[in-house]
Coordinates of C-alpha atoms in Angstrom, one line a residue:
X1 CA 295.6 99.8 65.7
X2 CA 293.6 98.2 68.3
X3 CA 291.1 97.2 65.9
X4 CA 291.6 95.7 62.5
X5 CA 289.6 97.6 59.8
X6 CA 289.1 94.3 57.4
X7 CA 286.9 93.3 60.9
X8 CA 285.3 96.4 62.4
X9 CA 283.8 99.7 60.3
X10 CA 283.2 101.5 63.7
X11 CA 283.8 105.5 64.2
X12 CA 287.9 105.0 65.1
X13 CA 288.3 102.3 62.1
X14 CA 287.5 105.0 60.2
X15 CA 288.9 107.6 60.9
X16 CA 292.5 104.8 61.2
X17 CA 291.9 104.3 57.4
X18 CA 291.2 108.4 56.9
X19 CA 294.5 108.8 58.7
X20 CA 297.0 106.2 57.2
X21 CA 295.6 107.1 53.5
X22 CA 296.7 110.5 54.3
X23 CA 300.0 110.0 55.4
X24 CA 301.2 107.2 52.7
X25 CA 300.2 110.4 50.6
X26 CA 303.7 112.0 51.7
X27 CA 305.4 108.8 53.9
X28 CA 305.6 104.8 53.3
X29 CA 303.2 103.2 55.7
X30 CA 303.1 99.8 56.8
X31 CA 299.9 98.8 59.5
X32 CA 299.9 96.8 62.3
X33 CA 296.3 95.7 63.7
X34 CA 295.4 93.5 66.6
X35 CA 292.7 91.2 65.2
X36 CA 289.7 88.7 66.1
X37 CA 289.8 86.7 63.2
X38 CA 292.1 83.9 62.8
X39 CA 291.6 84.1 59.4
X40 CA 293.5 87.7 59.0
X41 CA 296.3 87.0 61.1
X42 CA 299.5 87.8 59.0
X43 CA 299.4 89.5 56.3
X44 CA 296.3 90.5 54.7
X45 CA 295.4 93.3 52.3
X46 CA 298.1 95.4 53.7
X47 CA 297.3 95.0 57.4
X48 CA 299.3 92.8 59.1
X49 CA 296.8 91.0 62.0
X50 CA 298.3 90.5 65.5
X51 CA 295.9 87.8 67.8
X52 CA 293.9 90.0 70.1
X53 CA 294.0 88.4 73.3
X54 CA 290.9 88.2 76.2
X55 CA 291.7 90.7 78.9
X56 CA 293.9 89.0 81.3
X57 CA 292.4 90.0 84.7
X58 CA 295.6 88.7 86.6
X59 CA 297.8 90.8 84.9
X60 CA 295.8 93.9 84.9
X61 CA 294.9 93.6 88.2
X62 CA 299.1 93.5 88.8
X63 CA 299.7 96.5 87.1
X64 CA 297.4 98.5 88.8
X65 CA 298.4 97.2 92.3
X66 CA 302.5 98.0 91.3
X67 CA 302.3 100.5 88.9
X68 CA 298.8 102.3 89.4
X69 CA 298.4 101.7 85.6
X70 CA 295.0 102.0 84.7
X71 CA 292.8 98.8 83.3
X72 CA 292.7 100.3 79.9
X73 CA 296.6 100.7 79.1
X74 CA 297.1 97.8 81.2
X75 CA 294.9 96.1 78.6
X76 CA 296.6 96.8 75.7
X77 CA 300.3 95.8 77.0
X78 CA 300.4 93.4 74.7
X79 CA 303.4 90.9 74.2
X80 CA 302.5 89.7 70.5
X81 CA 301.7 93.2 69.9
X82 CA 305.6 94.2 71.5
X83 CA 307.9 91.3 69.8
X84 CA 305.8 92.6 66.5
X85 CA 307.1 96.0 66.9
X86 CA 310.7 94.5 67.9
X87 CA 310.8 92.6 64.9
X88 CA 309.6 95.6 62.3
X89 CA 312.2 97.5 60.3
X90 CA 310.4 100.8 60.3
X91 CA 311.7 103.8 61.8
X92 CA 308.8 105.6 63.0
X93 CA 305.3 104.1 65.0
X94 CA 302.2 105.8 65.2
X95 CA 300.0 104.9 67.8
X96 CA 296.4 105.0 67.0
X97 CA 295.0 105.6 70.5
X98 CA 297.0 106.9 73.6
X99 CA 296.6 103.0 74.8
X100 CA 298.3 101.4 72.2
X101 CA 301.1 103.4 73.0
X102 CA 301.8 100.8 75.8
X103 CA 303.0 97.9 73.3
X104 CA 305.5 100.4 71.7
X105 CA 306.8 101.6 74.4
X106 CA 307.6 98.1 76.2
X107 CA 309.2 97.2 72.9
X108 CA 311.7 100.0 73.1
X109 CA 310.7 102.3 71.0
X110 CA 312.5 105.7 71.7
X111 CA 310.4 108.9 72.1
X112 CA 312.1 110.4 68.7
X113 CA 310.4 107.5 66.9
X114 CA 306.8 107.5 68.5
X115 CA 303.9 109.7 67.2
X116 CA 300.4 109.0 68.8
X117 CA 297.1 110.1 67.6
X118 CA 294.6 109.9 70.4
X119 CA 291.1 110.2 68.8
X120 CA 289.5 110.6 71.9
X121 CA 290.2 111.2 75.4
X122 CA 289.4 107.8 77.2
X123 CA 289.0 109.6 80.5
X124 CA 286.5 111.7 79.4
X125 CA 284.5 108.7 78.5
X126 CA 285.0 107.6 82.0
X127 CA 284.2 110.8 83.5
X128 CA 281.2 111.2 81.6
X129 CA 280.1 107.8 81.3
X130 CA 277.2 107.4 83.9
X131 CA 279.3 104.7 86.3
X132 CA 280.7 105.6 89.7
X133 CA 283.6 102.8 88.8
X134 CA 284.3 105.1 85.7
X135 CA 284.3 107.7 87.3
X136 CA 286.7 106.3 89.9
X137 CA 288.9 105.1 87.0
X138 CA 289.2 108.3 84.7
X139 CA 292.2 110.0 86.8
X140 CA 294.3 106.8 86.5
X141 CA 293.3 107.1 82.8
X142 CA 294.3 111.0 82.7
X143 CA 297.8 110.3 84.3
X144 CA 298.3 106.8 81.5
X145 CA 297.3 109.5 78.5
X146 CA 299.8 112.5 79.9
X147 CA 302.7 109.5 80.6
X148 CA 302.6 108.4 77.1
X149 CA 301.8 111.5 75.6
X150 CA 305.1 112.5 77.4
X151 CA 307.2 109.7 75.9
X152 CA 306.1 110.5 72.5
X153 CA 307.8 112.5 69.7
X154 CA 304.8 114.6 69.1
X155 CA 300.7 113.6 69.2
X156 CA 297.9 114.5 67.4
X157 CA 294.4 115.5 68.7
X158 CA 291.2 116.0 66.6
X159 CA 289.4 118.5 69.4
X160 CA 290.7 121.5 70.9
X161 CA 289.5 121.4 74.7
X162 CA 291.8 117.9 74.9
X163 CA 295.0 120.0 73.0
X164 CA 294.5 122.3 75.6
X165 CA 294.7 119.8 78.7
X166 CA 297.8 118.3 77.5
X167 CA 299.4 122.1 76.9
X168 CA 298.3 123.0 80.7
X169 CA 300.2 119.4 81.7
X170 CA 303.7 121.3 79.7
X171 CA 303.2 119.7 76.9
X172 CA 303.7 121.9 73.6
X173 CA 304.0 119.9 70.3
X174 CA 300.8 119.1 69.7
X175 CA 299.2 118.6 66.5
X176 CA 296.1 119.3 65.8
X177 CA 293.7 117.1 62.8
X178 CA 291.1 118.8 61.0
X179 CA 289.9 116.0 59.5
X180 CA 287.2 115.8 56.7
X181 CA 286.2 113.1 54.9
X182 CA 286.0 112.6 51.1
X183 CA 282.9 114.5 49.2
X184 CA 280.3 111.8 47.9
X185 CA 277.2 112.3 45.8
X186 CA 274.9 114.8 47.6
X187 CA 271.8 114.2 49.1
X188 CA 269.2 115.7 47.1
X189 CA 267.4 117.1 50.8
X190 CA 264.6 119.2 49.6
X191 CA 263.0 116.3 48.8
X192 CA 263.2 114.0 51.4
X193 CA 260.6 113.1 53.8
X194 CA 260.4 114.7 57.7
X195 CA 262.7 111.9 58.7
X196 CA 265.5 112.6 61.1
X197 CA 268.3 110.6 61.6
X198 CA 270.7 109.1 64.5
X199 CA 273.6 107.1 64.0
X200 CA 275.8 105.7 66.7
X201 CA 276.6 101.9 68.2
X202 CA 275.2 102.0 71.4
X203 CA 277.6 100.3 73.2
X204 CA 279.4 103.7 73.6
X205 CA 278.1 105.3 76.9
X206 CA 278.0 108.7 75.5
X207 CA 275.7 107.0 72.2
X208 CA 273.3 105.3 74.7
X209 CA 272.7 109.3 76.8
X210 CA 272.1 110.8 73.7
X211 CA 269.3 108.5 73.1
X212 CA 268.1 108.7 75.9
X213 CA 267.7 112.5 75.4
X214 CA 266.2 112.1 72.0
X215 CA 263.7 109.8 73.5
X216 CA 262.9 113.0 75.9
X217 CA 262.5 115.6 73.0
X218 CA 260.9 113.9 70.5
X219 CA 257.4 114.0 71.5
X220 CA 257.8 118.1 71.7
X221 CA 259.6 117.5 68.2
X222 CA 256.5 115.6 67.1
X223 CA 253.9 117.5 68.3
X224 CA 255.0 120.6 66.4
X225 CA 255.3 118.5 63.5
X226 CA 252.7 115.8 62.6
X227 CA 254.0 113.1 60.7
X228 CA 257.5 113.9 61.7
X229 CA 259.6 110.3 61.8
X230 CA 262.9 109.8 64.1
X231 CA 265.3 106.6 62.8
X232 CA 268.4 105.0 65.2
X233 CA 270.8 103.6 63.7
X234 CA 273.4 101.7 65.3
X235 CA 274.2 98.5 66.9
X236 CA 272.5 98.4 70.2
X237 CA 274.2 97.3 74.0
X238 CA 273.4 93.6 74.4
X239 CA 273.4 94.4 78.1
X240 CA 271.2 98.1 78.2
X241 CA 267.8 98.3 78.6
X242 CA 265.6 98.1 75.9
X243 CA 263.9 101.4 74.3
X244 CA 260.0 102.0 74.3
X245 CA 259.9 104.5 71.7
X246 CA 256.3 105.7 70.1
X247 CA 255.5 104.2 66.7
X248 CA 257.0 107.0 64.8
X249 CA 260.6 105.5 66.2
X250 CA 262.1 103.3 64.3
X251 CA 265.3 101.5 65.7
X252 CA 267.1 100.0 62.4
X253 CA 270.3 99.0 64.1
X254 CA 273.5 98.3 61.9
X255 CA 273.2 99.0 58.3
X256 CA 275.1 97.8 55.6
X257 CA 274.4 100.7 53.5
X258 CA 274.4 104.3 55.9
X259 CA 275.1 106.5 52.5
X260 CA 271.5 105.3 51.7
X261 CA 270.0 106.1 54.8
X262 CA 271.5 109.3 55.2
X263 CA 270.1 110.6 51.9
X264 CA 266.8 109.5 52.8
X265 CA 266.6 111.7 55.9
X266 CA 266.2 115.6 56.0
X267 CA 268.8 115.9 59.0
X268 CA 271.2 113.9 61.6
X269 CA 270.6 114.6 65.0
X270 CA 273.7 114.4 67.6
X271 CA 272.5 115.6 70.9
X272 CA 275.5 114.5 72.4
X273 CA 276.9 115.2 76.1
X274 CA 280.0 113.6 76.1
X275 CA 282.4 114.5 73.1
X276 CA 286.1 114.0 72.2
X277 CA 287.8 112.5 69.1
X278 CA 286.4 113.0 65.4
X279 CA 282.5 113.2 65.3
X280 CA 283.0 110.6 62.5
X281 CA 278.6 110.8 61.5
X282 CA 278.6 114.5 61.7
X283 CA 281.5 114.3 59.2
X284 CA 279.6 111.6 57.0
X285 CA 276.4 113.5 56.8
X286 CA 278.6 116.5 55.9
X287 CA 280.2 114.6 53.2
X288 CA 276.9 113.8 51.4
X289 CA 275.6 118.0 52.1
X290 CA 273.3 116.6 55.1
X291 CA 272.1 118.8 57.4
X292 CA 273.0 118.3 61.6
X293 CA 271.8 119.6 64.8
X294 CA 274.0 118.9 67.6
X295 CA 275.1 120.8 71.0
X296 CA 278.5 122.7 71.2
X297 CA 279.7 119.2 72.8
X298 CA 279.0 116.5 69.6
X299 CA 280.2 119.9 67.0
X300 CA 283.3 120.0 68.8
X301 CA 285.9 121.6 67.1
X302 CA 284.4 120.7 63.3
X303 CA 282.2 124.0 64.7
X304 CA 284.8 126.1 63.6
X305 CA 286.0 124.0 60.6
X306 CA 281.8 124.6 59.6
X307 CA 281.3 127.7 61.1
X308 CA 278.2 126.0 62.6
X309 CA 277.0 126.7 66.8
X310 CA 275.6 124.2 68.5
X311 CA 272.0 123.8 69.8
X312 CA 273.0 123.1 74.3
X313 CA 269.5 124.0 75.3
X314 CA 266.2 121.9 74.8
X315 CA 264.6 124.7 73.6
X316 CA 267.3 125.4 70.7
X317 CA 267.6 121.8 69.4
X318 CA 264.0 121.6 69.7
X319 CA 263.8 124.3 67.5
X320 CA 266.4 123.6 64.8
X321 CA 264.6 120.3 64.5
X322 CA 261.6 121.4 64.1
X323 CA 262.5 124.1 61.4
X324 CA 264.9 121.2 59.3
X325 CA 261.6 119.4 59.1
X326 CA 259.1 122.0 58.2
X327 CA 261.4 124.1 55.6
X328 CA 263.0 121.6 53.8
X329 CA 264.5 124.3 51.5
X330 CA 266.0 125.6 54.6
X331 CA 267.5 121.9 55.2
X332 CA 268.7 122.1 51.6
X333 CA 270.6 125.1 51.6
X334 CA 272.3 124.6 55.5
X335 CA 273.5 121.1 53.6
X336 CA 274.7 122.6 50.4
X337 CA 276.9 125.1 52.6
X338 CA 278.1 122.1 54.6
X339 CA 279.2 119.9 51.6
X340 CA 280.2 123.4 49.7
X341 CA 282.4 123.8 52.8
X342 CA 284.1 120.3 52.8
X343 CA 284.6 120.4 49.5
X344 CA 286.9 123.2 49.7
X345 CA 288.7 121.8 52.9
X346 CA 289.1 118.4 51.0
X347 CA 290.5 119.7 47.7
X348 CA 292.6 122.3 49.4
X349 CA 294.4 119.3 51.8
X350 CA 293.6 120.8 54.9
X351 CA 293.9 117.2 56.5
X352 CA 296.3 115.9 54.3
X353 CA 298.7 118.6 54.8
X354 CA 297.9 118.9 58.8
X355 CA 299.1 114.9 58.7
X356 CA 301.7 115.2 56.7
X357 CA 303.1 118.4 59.4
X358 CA 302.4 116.4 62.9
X359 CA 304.8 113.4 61.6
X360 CA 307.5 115.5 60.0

């Protein structure tokens, strides 16, 4: 992993955790994370922690001159990461992450042992991301992903417009994850107050556009509803511009407790641009039988898991937003069918079984 859990609760620690509970269901499962802290180097609480070194310009800059390999697999060539692999008695690796394929793959590790599951399509965030330099670098990033993904056993992707870029490359075996998480006590969202929610560290590019759209819609959003309340959460960029939201804004950054805050609300937003991976909030406020609005883009493929369209045009999100927060027994009942619906998936081991098929 390229982030230790015990260190980071991010989208992709999550979704690690989700993943590696539900295979030591049917397989035995040792983890291997590269970590910040010297304190959790070794062994600790079942992740062992291998030193995360600072980008070594040098050496990426190298790689991309001789091999055209891209700065982010380049990055995570690690040689601690490698000899930790070497030295490991288990038979098969998972990946988590097309780039931390790199490390297995300079240790030796032969494609009938290697399974990766790629969360989310780096080049996409590239693409997507707003910079002519990311932009520049996604197609390196494309041709990393396909290479690994071509030295691998068999991967696993959690959205169906990136399984079908790696079947149009020739590549067949791939799994996909419909991953839910676990039910927890349901919101009780008829009686909640016109409060709608955001969640997402704004450090990710996509995170920081949807925002940035938000901040466009809500005074439409407000206007139709007096007293109507917006609330972003989420660690904000250290080195984006600062937000100049209207009083009815509020911008709580990280929170220790999100269960909380998503009860409190009558519905997440996610007017997201850029997708890929597991839309780990939409699946949180799912879990607790909260309400979302999001375009076809942030549903990804849960909109089939959830038989749930998304809102693309300002008009339509404007809309669903408004409604959630005038009808709260409509926002009650959309939420109850959400959490009715991962209920079922969760006791039925969709995921579980789908995890337990890609590393057969």
């Amino acid at each position: 992993m390229s982030k230790n859990p015990h260190e980071f609760t991010t989208g992709d620690t999550t979704v690690s955790k989700l993943v590696t509970e539900l295979a030591a269901e049917s397989f035995s499962v040792s983890q291997v994370a590269l970590t910040v802290d010297p304190q959790l180097l070794g062994n600790h609480n079942g992740i062992y922690g291998v030193p995360k070194p600072p980008p070594s310009l040098t050496s990426i800059a190298y790689k991309l001159a001789t091999k055209l390999r891209s700065p982010v697999h380049a990055r995570f060539d690690i040689p601690n990461l490698s000899r930790r692999i070497e030295q490991s008695p288990d038979q098969s690796y998972v990946a988590e992450h097309s780039y931390m394929a790199e490390s297995a793959l300079t240790s030796g590790v032969l494609q009938r042992n290697l399974y990766i599951n790629t969360h989310v399509s780096e080049s996409d965030v590239y693409r997507n991301g707003g910079k002519t330099s990311g932009r520049v670098m996604a197609p390196l990033i494309l041709r990393d992903e396909l290479r690994v993904a071509r030295r691998a056993k068999r991967i696993a992707c959690f959205d169906g417009d990136e399984i079908q870029r790696y079947e149009r490359a020739g590549l067949r075996d791939v799994q996909f994850l419909p991953l839910t998480l676990r039910p927890a006590e349901k919101a009780k969202v008829a009686g909640t107050e016109k409060q709608l929610v955001f969640v997402g560290d704004q450090r990710w590019p996509p995170n920081r556009q949807a925002i940035e759209r938000l901040a466009y819609l809500w005074p439409r959003i407000q206007l139709q509803v007096p007293g109507a309340r917006l609330k972003i959460i989420g660690k904000p960029d250290p080195n984006g511009r600062p937000w100049h939201f209207p009083p009815s804004v509020e911008e709580a950054g990280f929170v220790d407790d999100l269960s909380s805050e998503l009860s409190s609300s009558r519905a997440m937003v996610a007017p997201l641009a850029v997708g890929g991976g597991v839309r780990v909030k939409i699946l949180e406020a799912i879990s607790v039988g909260l309400p979302v609005v999001s375009t076809t883009t942030g549903w990804g493929s849960l909109a089939g898991l959830f038989d749930m369209t998304g809102c693309d045009s300002d008009d339509l999100f404007i809309d669903e937003c408004v409604r959630y927060l005038s009808d709260p027994s409509y926002a009650a009942k959309v939420g109850r069918e959400l959490y009715d619906a991962n209920w079922t998936l969760w006791e039925e081991r969709v995921a579980a079984r789908a995890v337990e098929s890609w590393l057969a």
